XYZ file of C-alpha atoms in Angstrom:
480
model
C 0.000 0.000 0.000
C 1.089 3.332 -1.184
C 2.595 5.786 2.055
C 1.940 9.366 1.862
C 4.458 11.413 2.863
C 3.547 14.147 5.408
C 5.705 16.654 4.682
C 4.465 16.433 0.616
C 2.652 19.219 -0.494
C -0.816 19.350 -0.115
C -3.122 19.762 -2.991
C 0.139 20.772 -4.502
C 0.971 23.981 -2.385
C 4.161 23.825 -0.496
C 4.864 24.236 3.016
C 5.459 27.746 2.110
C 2.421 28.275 0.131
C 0.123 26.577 3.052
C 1.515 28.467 5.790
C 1.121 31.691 4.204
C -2.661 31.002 2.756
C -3.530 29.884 6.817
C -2.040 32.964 7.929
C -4.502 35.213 5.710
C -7.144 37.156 7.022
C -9.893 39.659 5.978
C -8.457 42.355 7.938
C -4.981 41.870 7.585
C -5.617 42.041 3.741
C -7.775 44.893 3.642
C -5.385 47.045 6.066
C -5.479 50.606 7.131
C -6.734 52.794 4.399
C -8.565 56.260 4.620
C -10.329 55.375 0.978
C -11.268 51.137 1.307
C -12.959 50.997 -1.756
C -9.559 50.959 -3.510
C -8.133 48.540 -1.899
C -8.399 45.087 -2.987
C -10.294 42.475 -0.031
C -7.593 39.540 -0.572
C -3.979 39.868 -0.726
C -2.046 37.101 -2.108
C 1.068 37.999 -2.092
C 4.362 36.536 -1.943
C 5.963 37.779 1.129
C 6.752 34.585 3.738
C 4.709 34.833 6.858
C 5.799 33.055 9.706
C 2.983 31.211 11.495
C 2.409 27.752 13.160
C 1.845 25.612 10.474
C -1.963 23.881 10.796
C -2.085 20.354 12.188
C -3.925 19.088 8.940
C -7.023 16.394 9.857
C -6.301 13.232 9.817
C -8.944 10.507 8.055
C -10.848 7.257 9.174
C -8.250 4.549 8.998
C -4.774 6.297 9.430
C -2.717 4.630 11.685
C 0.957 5.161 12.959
C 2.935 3.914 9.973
C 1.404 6.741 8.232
C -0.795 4.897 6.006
C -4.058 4.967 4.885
C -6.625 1.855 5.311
C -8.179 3.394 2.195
C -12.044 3.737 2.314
C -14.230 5.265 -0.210
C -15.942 7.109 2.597
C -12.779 9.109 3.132
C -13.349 10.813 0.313
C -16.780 10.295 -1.002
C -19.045 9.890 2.134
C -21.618 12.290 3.370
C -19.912 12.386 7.204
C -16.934 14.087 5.254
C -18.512 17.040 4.348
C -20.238 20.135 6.660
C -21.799 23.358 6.585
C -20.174 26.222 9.135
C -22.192 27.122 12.124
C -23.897 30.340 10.343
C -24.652 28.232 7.224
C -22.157 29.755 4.630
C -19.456 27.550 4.167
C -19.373 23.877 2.983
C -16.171 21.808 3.836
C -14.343 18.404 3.222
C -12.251 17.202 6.102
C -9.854 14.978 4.335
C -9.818 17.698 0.993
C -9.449 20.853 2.629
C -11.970 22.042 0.157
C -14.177 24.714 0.697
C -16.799 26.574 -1.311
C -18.367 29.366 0.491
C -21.692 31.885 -0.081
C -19.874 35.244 0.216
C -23.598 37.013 -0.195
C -24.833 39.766 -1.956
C -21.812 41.502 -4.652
C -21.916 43.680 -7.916
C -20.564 42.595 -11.201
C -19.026 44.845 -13.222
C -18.116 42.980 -17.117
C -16.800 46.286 -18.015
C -13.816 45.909 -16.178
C -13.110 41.877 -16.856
C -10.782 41.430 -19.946
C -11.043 38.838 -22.383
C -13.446 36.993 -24.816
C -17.000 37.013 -24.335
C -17.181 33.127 -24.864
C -19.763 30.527 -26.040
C -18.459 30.947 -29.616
C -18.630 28.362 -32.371
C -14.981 26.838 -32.528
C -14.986 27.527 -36.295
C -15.457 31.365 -35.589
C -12.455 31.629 -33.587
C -9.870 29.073 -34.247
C -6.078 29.750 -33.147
C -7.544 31.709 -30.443
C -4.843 32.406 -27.496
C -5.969 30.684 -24.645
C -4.877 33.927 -22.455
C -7.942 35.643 -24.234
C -10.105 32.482 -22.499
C -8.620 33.163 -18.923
C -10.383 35.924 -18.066
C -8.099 39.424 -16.361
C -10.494 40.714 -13.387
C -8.832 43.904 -12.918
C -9.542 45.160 -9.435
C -13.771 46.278 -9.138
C -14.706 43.435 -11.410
C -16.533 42.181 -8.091
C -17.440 44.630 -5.489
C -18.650 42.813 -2.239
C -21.703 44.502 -0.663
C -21.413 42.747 2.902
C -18.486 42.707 4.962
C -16.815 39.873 3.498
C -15.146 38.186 6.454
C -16.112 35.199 4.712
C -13.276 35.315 2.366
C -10.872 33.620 5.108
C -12.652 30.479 4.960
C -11.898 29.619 1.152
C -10.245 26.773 0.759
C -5.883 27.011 0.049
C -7.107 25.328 -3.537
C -9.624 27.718 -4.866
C -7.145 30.316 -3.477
C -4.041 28.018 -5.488
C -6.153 28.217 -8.658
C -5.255 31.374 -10.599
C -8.513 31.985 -12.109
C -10.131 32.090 -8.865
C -7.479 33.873 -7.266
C -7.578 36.553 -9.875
C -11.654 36.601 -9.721
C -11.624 37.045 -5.359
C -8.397 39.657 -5.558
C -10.516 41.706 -8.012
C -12.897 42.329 -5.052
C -13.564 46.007 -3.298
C -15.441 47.324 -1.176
C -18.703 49.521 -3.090
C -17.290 53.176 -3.541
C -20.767 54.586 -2.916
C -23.440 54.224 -0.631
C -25.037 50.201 -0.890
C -28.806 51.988 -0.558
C -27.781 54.004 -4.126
C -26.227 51.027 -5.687
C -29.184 48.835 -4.870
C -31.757 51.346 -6.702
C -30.294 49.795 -10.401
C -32.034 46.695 -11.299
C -30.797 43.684 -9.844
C -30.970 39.820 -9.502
C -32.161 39.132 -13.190
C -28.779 37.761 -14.801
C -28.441 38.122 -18.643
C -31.901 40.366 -18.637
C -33.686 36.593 -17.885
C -35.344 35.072 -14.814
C -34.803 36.278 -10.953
C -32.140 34.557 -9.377
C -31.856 33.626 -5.659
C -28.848 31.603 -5.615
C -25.906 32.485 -8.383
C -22.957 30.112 -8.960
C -19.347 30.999 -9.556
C -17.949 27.912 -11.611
C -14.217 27.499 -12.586
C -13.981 25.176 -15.158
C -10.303 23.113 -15.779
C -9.709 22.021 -19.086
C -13.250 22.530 -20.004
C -13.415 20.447 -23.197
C -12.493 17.387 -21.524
C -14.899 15.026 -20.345
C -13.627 14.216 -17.079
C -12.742 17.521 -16.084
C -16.722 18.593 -17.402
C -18.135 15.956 -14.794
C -15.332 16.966 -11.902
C -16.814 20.210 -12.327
C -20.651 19.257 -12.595
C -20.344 17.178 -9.792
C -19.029 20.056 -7.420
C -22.074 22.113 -8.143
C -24.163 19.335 -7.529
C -22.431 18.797 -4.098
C -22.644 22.125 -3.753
C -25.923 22.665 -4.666
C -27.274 19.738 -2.274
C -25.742 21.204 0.687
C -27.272 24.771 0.036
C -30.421 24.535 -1.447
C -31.282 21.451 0.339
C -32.953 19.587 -2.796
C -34.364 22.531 -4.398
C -32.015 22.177 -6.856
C -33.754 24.081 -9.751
C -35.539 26.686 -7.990
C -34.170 29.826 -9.309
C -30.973 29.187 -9.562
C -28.471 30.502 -12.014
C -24.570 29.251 -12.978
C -21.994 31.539 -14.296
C -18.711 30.379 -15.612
C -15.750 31.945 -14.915
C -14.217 32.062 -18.459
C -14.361 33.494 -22.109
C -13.793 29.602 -23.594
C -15.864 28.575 -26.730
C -18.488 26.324 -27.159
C -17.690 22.689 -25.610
C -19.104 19.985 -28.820
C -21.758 17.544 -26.358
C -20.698 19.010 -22.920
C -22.108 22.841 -22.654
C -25.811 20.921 -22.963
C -25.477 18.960 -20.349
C -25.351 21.687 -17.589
C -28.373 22.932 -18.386
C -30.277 19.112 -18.448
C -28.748 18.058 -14.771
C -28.963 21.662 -13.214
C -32.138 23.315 -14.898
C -30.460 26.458 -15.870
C -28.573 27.144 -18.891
C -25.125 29.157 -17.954
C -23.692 32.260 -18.758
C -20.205 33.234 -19.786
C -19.265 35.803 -17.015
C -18.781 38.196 -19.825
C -22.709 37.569 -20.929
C -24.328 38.624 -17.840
C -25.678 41.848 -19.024
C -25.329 44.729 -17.845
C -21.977 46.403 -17.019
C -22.493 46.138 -13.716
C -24.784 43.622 -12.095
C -26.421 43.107 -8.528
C -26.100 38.934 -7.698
C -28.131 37.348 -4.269
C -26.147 34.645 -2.485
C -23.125 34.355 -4.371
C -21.499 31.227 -4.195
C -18.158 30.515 -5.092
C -17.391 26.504 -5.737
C -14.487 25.032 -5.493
C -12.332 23.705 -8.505
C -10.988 20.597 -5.855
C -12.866 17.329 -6.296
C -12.713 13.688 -4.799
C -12.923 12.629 -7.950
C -10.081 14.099 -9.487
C -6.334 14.190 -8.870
C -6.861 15.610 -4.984
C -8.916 12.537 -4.055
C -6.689 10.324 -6.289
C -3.840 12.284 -4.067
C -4.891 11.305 -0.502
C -3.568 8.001 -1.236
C -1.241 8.336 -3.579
C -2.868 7.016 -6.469
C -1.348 9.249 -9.562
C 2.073 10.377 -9.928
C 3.420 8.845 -6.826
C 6.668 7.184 -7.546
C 6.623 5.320 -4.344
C 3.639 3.259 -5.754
C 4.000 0.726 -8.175
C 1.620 -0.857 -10.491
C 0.495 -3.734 -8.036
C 0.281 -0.713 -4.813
C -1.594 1.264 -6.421
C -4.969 -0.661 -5.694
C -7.418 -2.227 -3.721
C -9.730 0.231 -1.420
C -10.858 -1.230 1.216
C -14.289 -0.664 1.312
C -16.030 0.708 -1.830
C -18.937 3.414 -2.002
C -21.913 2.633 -0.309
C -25.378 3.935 -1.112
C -25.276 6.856 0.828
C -22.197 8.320 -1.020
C -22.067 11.587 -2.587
C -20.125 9.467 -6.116
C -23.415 7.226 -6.340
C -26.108 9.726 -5.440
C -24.295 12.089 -8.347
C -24.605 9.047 -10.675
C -28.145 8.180 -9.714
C -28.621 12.579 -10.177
C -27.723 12.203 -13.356
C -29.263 8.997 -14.862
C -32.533 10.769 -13.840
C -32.162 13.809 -15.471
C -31.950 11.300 -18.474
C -34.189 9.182 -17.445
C -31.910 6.351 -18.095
C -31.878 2.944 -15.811
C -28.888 0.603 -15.749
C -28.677 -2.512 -17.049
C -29.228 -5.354 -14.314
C -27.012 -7.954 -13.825
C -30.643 -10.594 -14.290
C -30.464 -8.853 -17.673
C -27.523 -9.745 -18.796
C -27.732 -13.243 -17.663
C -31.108 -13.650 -19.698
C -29.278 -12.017 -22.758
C -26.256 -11.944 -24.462
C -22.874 -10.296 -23.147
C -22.793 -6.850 -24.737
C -19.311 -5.312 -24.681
C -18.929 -1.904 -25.560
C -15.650 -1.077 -27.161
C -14.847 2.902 -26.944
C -12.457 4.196 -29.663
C -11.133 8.068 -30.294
C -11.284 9.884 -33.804
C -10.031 13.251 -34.735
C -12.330 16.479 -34.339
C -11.847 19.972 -33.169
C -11.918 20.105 -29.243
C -11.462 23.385 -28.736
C -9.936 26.709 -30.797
C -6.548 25.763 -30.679
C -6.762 21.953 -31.664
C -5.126 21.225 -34.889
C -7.979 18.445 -35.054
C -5.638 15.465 -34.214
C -6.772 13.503 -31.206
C -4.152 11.337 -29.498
C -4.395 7.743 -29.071
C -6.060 6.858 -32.062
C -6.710 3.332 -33.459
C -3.809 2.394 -35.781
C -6.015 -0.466 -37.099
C -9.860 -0.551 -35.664
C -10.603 -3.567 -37.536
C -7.999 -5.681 -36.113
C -8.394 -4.558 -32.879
C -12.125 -5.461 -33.037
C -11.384 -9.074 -34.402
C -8.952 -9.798 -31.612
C -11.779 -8.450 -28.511
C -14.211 -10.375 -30.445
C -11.345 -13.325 -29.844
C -11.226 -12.619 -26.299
C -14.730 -12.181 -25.769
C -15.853 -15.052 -27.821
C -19.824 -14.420 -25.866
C -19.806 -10.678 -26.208
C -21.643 -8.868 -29.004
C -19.503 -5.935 -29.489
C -20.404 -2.726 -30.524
C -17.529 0.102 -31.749
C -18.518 3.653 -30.625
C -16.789 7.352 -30.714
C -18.376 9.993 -28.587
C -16.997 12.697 -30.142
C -20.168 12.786 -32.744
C -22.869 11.725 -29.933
C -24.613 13.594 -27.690
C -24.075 13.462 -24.207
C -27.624 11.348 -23.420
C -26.779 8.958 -26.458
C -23.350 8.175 -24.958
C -25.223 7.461 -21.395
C -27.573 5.208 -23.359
C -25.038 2.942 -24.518
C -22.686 2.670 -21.506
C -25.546 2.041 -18.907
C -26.495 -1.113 -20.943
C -22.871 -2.076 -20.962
C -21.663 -5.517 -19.537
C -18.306 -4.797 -20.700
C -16.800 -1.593 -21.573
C -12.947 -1.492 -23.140
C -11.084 1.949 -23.980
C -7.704 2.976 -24.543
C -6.744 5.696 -21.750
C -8.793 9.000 -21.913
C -10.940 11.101 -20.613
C -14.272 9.708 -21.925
C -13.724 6.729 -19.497
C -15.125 8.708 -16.931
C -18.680 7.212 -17.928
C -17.067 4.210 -15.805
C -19.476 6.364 -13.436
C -22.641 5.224 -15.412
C -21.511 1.168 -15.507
C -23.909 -1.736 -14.546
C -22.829 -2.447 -11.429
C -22.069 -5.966 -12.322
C -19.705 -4.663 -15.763
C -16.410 -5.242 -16.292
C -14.067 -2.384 -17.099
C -10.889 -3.363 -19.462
C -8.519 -0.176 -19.783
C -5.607 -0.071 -21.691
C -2.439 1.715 -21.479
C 0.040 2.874 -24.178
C 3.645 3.402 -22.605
C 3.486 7.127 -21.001
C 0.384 6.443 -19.686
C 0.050 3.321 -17.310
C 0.522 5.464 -13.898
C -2.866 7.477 -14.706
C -5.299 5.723 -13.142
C -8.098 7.918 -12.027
C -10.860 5.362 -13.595
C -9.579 2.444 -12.049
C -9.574 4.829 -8.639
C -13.201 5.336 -9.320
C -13.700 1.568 -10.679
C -12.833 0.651 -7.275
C -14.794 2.946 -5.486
C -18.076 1.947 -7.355
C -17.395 -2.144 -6.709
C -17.018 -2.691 -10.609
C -14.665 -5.285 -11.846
C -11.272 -4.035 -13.134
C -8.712 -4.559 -15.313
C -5.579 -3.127 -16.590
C -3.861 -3.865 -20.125
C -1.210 -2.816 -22.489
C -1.482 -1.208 -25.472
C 1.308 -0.787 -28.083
C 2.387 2.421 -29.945
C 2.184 1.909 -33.625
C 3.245 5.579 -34.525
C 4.311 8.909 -33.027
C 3.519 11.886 -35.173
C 4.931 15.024 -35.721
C 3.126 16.545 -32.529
C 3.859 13.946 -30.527
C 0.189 12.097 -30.883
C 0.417 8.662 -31.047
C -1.906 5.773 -32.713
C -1.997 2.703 -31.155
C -3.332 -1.463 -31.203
C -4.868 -3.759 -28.203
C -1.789 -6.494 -28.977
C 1.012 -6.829 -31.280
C 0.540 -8.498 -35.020
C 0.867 -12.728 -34.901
């Protein structure tokens, strides 16, 4: 079993970078000033500031030898997470994650710089990805109550730059809050009231995985906060000027009931917004839940460590109760395991083709099949009782994808980040993944294989070619 190191960095800060982030404080950041408006509420700067460093909490199942008797409730179960005592923070406490309402603020777009977003990728190929990232210059959010809630935010959604840059923007209104609140507020984008608003960072936003990571901190979000009222006036804005995301920009508005805005597409230049919450980019799906234990880019761990929880999700976890959220929306069921006795095996082999991810894809996709054909001959060797079916998502729509998956008894893929619909597997499938050299230490779906009680396994693939930007294709098993 893998050990974690104590003195590693957490969530990737440094000692450094955690001591100074639990040393901050609303006060100490605003500071004397005879004109406070001007001054911006956080300061992250990069002057050392000598503290006691934080006894970090320790989770179920640590014992002396500084291991972890890894559960999935460590990560994923409902006793892990908990609202302050006034009711405006939520927090993890194995993740130190954090997403906090910070209450009523103004936005003002005319003073965020970059693209407006939500274009078609064909209007604005080779587009810089610093337009994308969003500049808040400093009054880009101006906080109407006194924001001592700012010291709660977690060190990661202070570690991520666009949220940094979006909470350093803040001041305090230059004018009188009564004046301010005569201008029309609450209605984002000139549509429907609002009571709740949602400030979403979104990583990598064209991929898959890092889609669902995101979705399924609003939904943990929203669950905490809205207790079940999860569509009741309720709007999501995303921090960023990216294009439109082919299959993915749909789904937010099926699961959530609202479609989102672009920051940028709010409105008016500057905008009043109830109950502002700020989610966290952290997730125990992704690589800070995979980093607990050591699962991903831990040298210490070798193939044969890095497995085997312990105990796998139970019923009452927040992973299952997203996945049962979000067959529903669909109204999708999963295949039964009585099914697929009465029936034949149906495997479901997952392949990638080229298409245009985002602005500046040159419309290669890495990991390609050198030879589909072949590669479908020998699983149909291995698999002698399977009927197998050969799917890309990159032309299907999000439900379609769902469709086939949840009827899956087997489900094969080369590495990528469309395996994360290992979250919508029978429960009684079997999940083949295979890895071309580079790529065998990422194993994020077999982390969440595990922690859904699915069957698992772990192949090689080989690399047929390498192209010019570094791309490869590859096959399931070398030529006889």
């Amino acid at each position: 079993m893998c050990r974690r190191d104590e003195n590693r960095a957490v969530m990737g800060l440094s000692t450094h970078d955690i001591e100074e982030f639990q040393a901050l404080s609303f006060m100490a950041a605003l500071g004397p000033s005879e004109n406070p408006s001007q001054r911006p509420l956080i300061g992250l700067k990069n002057g050392r500031n000598h503290h006691p460093r934080q006894q970090q909490p320790q989770p179920q199942g640590y014992n002396n030898a500084n291991q972890y008797m890894r559960t999935c409730n460590d990560l994923f179960g409902a006793s892990q997470l908990a609202t302050s005592n006034d009711g405006k923070c939520l927090t993890h406490s194995i993740l130190n994650w954090v997403s906090c309402n910070i209450g009523s603020v103004w936005i003002d777009t005319g003073k965020i710089e970059g693209s407006l977003g939500g274009e078609p990728i064909s209007d604005v190929l080779d587009r810089s990805a610093e337009v994308e990232f969003l500049k808040f210059t400093p009054g880009s959010l101006i906080v109407l109550e006194y924001p001592l809630i700012f010291d709660r935010l977690s060190l990661q959604s202070v570690d991520d730059p666009v949220v940094k840059s979006f909470l350093n923007s803040a001041t305090l209104p230059s004018r009188s809050i009564s004046d301010m609140d005569k201008r029309k507020n609450g209605a984002i984008g000139r549509r429907r009231q609002c009571h709740v608003t949602l400030f979403v960072r979104r990583p990598t936003y064209a991929n898959p995985c890092m889609a669902m990571i995101a979705m399924y901190n609003v939904y943990i979000v929203l669950q905490h906060f809205l207790i079940g009222t999860m569509e009741d006036d309720v709007c999501i804005i995303w921090l960023d000027g990216h294009a439109q995301s082919k299959n993915l920009d749909d789904v937010w508005e099926q699961l959530f009931h609202t479609k989102p805005l672009h920051i940028k597409q709010m409105g008016e230049s500057r905008q009043k917004v109830e109950n502002a919450i700020i989610v966290n980019t952290g997730s125990a799906i992704g690589d800070e839940g995979m980093g607990v234990y050591g699962w991903e880019g831990d040298p210490s761990c070798s193939d044969g460590d890095a497995k085997s929880l312990n105990v796998p999700c139970n019923n009452n976890s927040t992973l299952v109760s997203f996945r049962n959220f979000v067959l529903d929306r669909y109204g999708i069921t999963r295949r039964s395991k009585q099914q697929s006795l009465e029936s034949s095996c149906r495997l479901t082999f997952l392949f990638r083709k080229d298409y245009f991810a985002h602005p500046r894809s040159n419309g290669h996709t890495d990991r390609t099949l050198a030879n589909r054909t072949k590669d479908l001959a020998f699983l149909q060797s291995e698999y002698p009782s399977c009927s197998i079916t050969a799917v890309s998502f990159e032309e299907m729509t999000f439900e379609d994808q769902l469709k086939i998956v949840s009827q899956s008894d087997v489900f094969v893929s080369v590495h990528g980040a469309g395996n994360i619909h290992v979250l919508f597997l029978p429960d009684h499938a079997l999940f083949v993944e295979y890895f071309p050299k580079g790529f065998d230490r990422r194993r994020r779906f077999q982390y969440l294989s595990e922690c859904l009680n699915l069957s698992y396994q772990s192949k090689k693939a080989i690399t047929e070619q390498t192209f010019a930007d570094r791309k490869i294709s590859v096959r399931l098993r070398r030529s006889p």
